[in-house]
mmCIF file of C-alpha atoms in Angstrom:
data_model
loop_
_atom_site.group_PDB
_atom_site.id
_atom_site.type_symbol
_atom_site.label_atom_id
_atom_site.label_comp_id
_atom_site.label_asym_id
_atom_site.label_seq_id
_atom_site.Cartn_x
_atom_site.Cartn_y
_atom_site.Cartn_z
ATOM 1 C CA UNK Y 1 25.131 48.217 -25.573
ATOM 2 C CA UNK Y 2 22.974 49.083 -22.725
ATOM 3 C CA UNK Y 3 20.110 50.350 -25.359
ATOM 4 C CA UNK Y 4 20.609 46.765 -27.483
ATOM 5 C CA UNK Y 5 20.177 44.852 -23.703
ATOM 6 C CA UNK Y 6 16.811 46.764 -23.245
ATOM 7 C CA UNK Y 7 15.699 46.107 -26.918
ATOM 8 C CA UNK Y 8 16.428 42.460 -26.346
ATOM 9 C CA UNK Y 9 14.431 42.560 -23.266
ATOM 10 C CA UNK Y 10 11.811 44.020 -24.482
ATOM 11 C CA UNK Y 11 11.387 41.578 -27.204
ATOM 12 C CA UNK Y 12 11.723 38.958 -24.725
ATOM 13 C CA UNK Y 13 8.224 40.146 -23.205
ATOM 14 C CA UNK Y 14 6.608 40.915 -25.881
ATOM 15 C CA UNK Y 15 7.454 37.272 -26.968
ATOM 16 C CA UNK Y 16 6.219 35.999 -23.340
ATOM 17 C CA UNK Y 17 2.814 38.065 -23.402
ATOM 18 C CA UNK Y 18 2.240 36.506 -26.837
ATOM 19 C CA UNK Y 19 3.320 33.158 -25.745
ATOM 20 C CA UNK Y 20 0.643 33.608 -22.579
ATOM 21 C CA UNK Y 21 -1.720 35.231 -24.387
ATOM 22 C CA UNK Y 22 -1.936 32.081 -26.709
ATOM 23 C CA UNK Y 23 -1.934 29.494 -24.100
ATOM 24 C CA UNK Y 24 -5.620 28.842 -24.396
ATOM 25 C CA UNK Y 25 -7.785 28.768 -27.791
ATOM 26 C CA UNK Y 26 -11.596 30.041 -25.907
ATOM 27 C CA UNK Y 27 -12.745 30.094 -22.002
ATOM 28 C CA UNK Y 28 -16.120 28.621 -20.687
ATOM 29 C CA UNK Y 29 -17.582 28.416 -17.118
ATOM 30 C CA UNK Y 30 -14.187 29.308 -15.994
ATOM 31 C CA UNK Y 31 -12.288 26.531 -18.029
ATOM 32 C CA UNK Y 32 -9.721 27.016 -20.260
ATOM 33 C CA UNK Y 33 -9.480 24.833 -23.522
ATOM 34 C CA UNK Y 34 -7.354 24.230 -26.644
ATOM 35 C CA UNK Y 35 -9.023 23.473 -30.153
ATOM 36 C CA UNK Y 36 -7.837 20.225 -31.521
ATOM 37 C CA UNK Y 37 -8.189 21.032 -35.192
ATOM 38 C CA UNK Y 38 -7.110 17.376 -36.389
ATOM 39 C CA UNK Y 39 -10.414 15.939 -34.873
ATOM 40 C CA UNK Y 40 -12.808 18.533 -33.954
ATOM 41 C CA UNK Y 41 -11.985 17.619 -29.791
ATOM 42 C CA UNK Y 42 -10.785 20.285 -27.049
ATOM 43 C CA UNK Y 43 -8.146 19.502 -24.009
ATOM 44 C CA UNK Y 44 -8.579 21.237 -20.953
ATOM 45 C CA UNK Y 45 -6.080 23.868 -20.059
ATOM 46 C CA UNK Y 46 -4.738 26.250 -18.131
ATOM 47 C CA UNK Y 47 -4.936 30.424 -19.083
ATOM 48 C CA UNK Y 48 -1.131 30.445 -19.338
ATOM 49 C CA UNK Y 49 -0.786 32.474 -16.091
ATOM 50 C CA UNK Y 50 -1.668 31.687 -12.486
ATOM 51 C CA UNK Y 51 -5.024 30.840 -12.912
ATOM 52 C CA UNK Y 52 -6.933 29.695 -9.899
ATOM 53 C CA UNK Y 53 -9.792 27.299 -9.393
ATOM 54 C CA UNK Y 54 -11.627 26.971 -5.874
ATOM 55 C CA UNK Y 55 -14.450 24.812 -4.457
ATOM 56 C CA UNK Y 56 -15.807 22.117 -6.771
ATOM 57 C CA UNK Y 57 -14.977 22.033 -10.582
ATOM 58 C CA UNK Y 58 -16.946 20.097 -13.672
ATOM 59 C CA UNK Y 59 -15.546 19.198 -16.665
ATOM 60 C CA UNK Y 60 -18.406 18.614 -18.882
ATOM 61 C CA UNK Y 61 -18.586 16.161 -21.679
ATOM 62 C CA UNK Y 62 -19.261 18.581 -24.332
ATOM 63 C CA UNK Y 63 -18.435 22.661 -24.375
ATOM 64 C CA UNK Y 64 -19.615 24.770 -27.193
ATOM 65 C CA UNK Y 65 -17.903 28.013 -28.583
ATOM 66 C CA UNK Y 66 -18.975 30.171 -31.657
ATOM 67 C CA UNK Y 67 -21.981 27.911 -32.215
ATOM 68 C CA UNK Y 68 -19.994 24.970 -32.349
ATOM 69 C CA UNK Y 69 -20.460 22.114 -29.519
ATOM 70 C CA UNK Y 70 -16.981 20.105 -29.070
ATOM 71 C CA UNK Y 71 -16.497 16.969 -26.949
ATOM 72 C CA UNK Y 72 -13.388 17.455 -24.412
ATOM 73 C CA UNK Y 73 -11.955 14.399 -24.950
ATOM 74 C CA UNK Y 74 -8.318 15.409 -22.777
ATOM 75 C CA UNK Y 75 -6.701 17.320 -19.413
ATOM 76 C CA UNK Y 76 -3.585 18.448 -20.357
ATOM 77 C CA UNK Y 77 -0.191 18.404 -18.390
ATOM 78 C CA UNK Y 78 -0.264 21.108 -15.519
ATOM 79 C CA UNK Y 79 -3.998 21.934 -16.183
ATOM 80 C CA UNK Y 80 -4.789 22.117 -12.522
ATOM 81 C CA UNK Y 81 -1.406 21.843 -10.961
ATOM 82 C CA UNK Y 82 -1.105 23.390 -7.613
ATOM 83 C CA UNK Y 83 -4.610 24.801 -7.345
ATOM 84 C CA UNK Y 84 -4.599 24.474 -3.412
ATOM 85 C CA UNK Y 85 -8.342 25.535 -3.334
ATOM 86 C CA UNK Y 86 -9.523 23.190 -5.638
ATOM 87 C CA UNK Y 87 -11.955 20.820 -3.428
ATOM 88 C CA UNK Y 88 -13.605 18.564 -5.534
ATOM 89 C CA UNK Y 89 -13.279 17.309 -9.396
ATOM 90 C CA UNK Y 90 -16.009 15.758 -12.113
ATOM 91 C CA UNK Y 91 -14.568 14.693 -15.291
ATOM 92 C CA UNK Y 92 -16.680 14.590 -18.330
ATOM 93 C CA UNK Y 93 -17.427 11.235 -19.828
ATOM 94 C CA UNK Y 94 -16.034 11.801 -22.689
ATOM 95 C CA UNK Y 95 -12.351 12.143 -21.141
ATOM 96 C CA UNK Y 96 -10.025 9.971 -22.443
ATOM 97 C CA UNK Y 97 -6.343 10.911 -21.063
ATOM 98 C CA UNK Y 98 -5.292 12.772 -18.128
ATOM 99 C CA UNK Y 99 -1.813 14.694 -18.274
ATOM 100 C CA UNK Y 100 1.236 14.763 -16.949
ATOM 101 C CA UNK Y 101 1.002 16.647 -13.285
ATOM 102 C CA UNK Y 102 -2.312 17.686 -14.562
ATOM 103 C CA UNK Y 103 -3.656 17.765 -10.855
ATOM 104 C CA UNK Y 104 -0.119 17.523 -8.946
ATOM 105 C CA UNK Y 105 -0.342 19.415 -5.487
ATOM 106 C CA UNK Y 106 -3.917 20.132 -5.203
ATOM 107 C CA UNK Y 107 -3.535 19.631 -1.332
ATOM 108 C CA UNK Y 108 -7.294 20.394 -0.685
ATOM 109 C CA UNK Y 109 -8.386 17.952 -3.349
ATOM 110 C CA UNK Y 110 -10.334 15.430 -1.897
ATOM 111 C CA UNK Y 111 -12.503 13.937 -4.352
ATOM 112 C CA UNK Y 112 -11.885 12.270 -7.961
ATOM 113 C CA UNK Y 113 -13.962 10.028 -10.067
ATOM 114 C CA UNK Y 114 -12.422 9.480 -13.430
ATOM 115 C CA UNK Y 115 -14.624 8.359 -16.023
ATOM 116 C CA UNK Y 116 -15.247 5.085 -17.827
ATOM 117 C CA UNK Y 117 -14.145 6.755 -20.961
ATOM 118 C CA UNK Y 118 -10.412 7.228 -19.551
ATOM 119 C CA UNK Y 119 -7.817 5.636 -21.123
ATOM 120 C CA UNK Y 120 -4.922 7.668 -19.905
ATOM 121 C CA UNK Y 121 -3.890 8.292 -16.839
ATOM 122 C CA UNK Y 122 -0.447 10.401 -16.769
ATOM 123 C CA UNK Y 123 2.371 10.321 -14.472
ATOM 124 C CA UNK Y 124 2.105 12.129 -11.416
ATOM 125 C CA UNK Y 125 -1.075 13.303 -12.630
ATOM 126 C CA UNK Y 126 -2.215 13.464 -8.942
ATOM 127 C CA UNK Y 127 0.784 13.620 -6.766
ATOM 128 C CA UNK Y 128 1.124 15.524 -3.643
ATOM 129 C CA UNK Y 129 -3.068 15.840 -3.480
ATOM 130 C CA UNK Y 130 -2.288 14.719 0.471
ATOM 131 C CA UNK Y 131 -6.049 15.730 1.217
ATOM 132 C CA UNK Y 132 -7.630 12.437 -1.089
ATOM 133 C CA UNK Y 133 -9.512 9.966 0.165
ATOM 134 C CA UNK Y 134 -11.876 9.432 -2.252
ATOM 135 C CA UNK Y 135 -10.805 8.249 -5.511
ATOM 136 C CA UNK Y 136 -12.585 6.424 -8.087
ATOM 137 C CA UNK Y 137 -10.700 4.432 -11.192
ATOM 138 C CA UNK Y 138 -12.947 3.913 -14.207
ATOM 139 C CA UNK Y 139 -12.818 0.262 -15.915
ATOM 140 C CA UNK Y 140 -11.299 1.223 -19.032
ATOM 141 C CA UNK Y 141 -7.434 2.929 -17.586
ATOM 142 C CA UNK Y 142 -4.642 0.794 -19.017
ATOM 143 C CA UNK Y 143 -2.162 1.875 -17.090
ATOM 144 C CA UNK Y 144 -1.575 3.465 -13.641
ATOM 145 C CA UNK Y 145 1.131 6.361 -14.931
ATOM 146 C CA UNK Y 146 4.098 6.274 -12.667
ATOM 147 C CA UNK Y 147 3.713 8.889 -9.582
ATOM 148 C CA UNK Y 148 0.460 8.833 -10.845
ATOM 149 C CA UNK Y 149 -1.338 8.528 -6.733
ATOM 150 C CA UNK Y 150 2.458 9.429 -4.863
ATOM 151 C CA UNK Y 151 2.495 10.737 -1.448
ATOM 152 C CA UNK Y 152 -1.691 10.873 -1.362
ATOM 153 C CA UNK Y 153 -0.952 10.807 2.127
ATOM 154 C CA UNK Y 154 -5.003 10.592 2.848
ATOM 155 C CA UNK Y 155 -6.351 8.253 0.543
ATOM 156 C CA UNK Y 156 -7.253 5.278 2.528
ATOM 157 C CA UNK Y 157 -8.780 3.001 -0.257
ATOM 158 C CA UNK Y 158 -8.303 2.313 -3.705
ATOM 159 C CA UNK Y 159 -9.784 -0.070 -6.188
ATOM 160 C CA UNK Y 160 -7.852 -0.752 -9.709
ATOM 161 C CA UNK Y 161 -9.433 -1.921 -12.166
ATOM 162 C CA UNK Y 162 -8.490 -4.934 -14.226
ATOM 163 C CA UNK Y 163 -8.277 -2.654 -17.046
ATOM 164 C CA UNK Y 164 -4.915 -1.054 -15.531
ATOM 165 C CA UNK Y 165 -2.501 -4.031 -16.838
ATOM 166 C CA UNK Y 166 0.356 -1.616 -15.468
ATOM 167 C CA UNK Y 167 0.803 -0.469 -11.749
ATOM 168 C CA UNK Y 168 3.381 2.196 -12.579
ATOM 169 C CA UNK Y 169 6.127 2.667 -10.571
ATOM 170 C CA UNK Y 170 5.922 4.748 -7.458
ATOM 171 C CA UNK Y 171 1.984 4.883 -8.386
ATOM 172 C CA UNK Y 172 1.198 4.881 -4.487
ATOM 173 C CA UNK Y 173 4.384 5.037 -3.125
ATOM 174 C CA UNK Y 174 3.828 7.042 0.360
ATOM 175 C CA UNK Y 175 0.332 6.322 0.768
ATOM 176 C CA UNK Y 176 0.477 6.234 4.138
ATOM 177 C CA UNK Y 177 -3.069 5.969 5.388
ATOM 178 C CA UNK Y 178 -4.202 3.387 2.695
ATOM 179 C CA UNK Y 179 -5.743 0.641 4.688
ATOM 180 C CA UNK Y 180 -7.554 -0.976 1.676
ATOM 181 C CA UNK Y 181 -6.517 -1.859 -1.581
ATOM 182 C CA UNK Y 182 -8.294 -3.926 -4.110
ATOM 183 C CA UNK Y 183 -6.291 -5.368 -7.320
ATOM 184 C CA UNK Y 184 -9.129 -6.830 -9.950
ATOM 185 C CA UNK Y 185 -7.910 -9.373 -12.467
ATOM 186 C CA UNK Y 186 -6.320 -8.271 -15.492
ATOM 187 C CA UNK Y 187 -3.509 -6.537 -13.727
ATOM 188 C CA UNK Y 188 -0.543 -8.252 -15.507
ATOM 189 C CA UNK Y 189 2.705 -5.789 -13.448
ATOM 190 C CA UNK Y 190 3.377 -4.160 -9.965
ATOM 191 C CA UNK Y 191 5.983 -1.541 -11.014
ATOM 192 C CA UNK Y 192 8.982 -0.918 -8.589
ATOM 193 C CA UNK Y 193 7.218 0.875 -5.622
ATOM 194 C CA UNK Y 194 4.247 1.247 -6.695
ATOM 195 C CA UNK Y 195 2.812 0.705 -3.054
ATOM 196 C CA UNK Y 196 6.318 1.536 -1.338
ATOM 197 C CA UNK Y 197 5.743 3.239 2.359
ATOM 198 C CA UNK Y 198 2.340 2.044 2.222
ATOM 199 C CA UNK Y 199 2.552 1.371 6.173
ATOM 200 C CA UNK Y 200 -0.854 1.352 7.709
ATOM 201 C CA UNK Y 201 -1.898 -1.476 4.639
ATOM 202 C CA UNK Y 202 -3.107 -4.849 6.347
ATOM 203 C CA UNK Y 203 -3.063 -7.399 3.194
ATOM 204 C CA UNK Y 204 -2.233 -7.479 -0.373
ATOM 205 C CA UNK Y 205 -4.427 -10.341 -2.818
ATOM 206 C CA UNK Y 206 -2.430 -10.387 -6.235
ATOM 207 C CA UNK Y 207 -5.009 -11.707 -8.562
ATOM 208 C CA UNK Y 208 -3.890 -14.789 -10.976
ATOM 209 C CA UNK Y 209 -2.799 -12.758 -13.934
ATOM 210 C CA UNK Y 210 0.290 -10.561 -11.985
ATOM 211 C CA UNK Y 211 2.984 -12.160 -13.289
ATOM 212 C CA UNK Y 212 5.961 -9.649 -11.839
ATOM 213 C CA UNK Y 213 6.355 -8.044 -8.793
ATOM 214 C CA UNK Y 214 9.240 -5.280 -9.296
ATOM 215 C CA UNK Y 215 11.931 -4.373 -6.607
ATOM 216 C CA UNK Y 216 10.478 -2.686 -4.103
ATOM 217 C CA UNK Y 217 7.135 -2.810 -4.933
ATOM 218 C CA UNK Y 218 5.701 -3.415 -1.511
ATOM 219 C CA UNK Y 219 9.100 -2.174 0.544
ATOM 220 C CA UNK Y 220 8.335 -1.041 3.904
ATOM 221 C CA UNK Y 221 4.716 -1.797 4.350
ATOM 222 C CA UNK Y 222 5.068 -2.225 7.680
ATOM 223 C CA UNK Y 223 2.050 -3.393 9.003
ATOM 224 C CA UNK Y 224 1.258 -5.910 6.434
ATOM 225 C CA UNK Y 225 0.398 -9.267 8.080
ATOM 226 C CA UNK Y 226 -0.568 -11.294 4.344
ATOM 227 C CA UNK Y 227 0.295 -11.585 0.637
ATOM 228 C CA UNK Y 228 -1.264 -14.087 -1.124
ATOM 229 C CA UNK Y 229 -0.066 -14.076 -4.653
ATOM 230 C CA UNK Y 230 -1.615 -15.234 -7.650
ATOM 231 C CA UNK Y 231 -0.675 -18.480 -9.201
ATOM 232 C CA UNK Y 232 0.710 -16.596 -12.536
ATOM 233 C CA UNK Y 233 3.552 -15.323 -10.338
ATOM 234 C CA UNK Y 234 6.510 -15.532 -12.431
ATOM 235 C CA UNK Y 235 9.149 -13.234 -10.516
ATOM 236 C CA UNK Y 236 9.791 -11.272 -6.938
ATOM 237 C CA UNK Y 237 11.924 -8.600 -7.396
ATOM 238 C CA UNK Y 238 14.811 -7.257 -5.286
ATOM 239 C CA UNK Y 239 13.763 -5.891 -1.866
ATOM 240 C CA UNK Y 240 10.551 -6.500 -3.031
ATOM 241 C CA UNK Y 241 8.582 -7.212 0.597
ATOM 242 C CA UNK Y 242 12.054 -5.707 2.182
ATOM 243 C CA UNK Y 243 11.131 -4.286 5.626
ATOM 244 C CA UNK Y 244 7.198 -5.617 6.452
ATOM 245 C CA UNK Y 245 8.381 -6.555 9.510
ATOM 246 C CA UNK Y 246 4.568 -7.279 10.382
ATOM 247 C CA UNK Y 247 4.505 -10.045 7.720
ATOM 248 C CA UNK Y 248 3.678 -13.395 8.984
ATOM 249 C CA UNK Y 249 2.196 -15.308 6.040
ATOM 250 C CA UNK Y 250 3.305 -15.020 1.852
ATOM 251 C CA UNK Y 251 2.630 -17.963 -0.249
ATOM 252 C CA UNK Y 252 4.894 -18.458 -3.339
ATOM 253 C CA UNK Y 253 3.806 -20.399 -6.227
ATOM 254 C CA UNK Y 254 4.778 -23.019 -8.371
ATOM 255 C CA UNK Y 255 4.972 -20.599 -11.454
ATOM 256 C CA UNK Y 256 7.655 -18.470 -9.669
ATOM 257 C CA UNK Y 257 11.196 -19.006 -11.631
ATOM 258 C CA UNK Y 258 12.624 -15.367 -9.885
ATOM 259 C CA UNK Y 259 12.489 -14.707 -6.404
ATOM 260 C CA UNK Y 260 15.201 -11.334 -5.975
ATOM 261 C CA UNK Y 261 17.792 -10.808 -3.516
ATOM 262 C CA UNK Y 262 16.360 -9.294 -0.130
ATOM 263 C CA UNK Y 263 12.349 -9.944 -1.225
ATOM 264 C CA UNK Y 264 11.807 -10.819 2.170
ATOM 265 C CA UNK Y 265 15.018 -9.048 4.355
ATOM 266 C CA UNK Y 266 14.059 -8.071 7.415
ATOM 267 C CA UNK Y 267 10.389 -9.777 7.751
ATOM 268 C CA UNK Y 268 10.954 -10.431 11.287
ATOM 269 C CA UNK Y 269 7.977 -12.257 11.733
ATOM 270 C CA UNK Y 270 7.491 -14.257 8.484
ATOM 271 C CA UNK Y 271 6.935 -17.946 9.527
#
């Protein structure tokens, strides 16, 4: 029995050394990619281990391999996940999605541009990076993955594009230091959280094509004096504004036909 136990275990890493061995399809510059055979693209990677980056990364537009020049067109899930050295990050241009926890806990991370070319942005793709303040949201994201920004306890200002029709939920949820947060038109939903715990933010301008506000989206902002809300305003969620005890002035249109239990419980200072 004991002899079949150490066969079986043996098997079992030899299936896990394979298994990490083929995590990755080629290495360049110290980045790990996947071929996509279907299209002729590669998606960032990780080497299947522990692998490490430090300082300030690139991810170039194009990589070649065997005489062959791909375009990297994707970061997959976990790519960069907890790579606590990892300073700064340039995405190619030719980036279009960005993975699930692809960059979650990168605590020294603390710059990001993401590309034009973006479509994608995963949930929690950054959460956790509590060193960010610099962050920069190309014009073609349409959608702001759930998670995608939580806990960035550093970032301190934010523009989304109008792009982004979808402010997922808990997108900034814990941003604690944001101060300045700009919403272009063409944002159509502010998921449930998504700026939750935001407490140092001053104002919030909807833009006229939000149409919902989910529960909780704005819960706890504490120092928020003003929300002026777009004219498209259709419905307030539950506890939606619940706890900004700073608020003194919120207008609500004439398109509203939902305003939630608690929006406004506990604005102390709403006149």
């Amino acid at each position: 029995m004991k002899n079949v136990f150490s066969s079986i275990l043996t098997m079992a890493c030899l299936l896990l050394g394979a298994a990490a061995a083929s995590a990755y399809d080629f290495q360049s510059g110290g980045i790990y990619y996947n071929i996509n055979t279907s299209n002729g693209t590669v998606t960032v990677t990780n080497s299947g281990t522990s692998t490490q980056y430090t300082g300030d990364v690139t991810i170039p537009a194009t990589v070649t391999h065997e005489g062959k020049t791909y375009n990297v067109t994707a970061i997959a899930s976990y790519a960069f996940q907890n790579n606590v050295e990892l300073s700064s990050i340039t995405i190619g241009n030719k980036v279009r999605s960005i993975g699930y926890q692809a960059f979650k806990g990168c605590t020294m991370l603390t710059t990001v541009v993401i590309p034009n070319s973006t479509e994608e942005l995963g949930e929690q793709a950054f959460y956790g990076c509590s060193n960010l303040r610099n962050i920069t949201i190309g014009n073609s994201v349409k959608a702001i993955g759930n998670s995608a920004f939580e806990n960035c306890t550093s970032l301190a200002k934010i523009v989304i594009p109008g792009s982004a029709e979808t402010i997922g939920i808990s997108a900034f949820d814990g941003c604690n230091h944001l101060t300045d947060l700009t919403i272009e038109s063409g944002v159509v939903t502010i998921g449930s959280y998504a700026f939750a715990g935001c407490t140092t933010l001053p104002s919030v301008t909807l833009p006229n094509t939000v149409k919902n506000i989910y529960s909780y989206a704005f819960q706890n902002c504490t120092e928020l004096e003003t929300a002026t809300l777009g004219n498209k305003v259709f419905s307030i969620g539950y506890q939606a504004f619940r706890g900004c005890t700073a608020l003194r002035t919120v207008n609500i249109p004439n398109s509203t036909e939902e305003l939630g239990e608690q929006a406004f419980y506990g604005c102390s200072n709403l006149r």
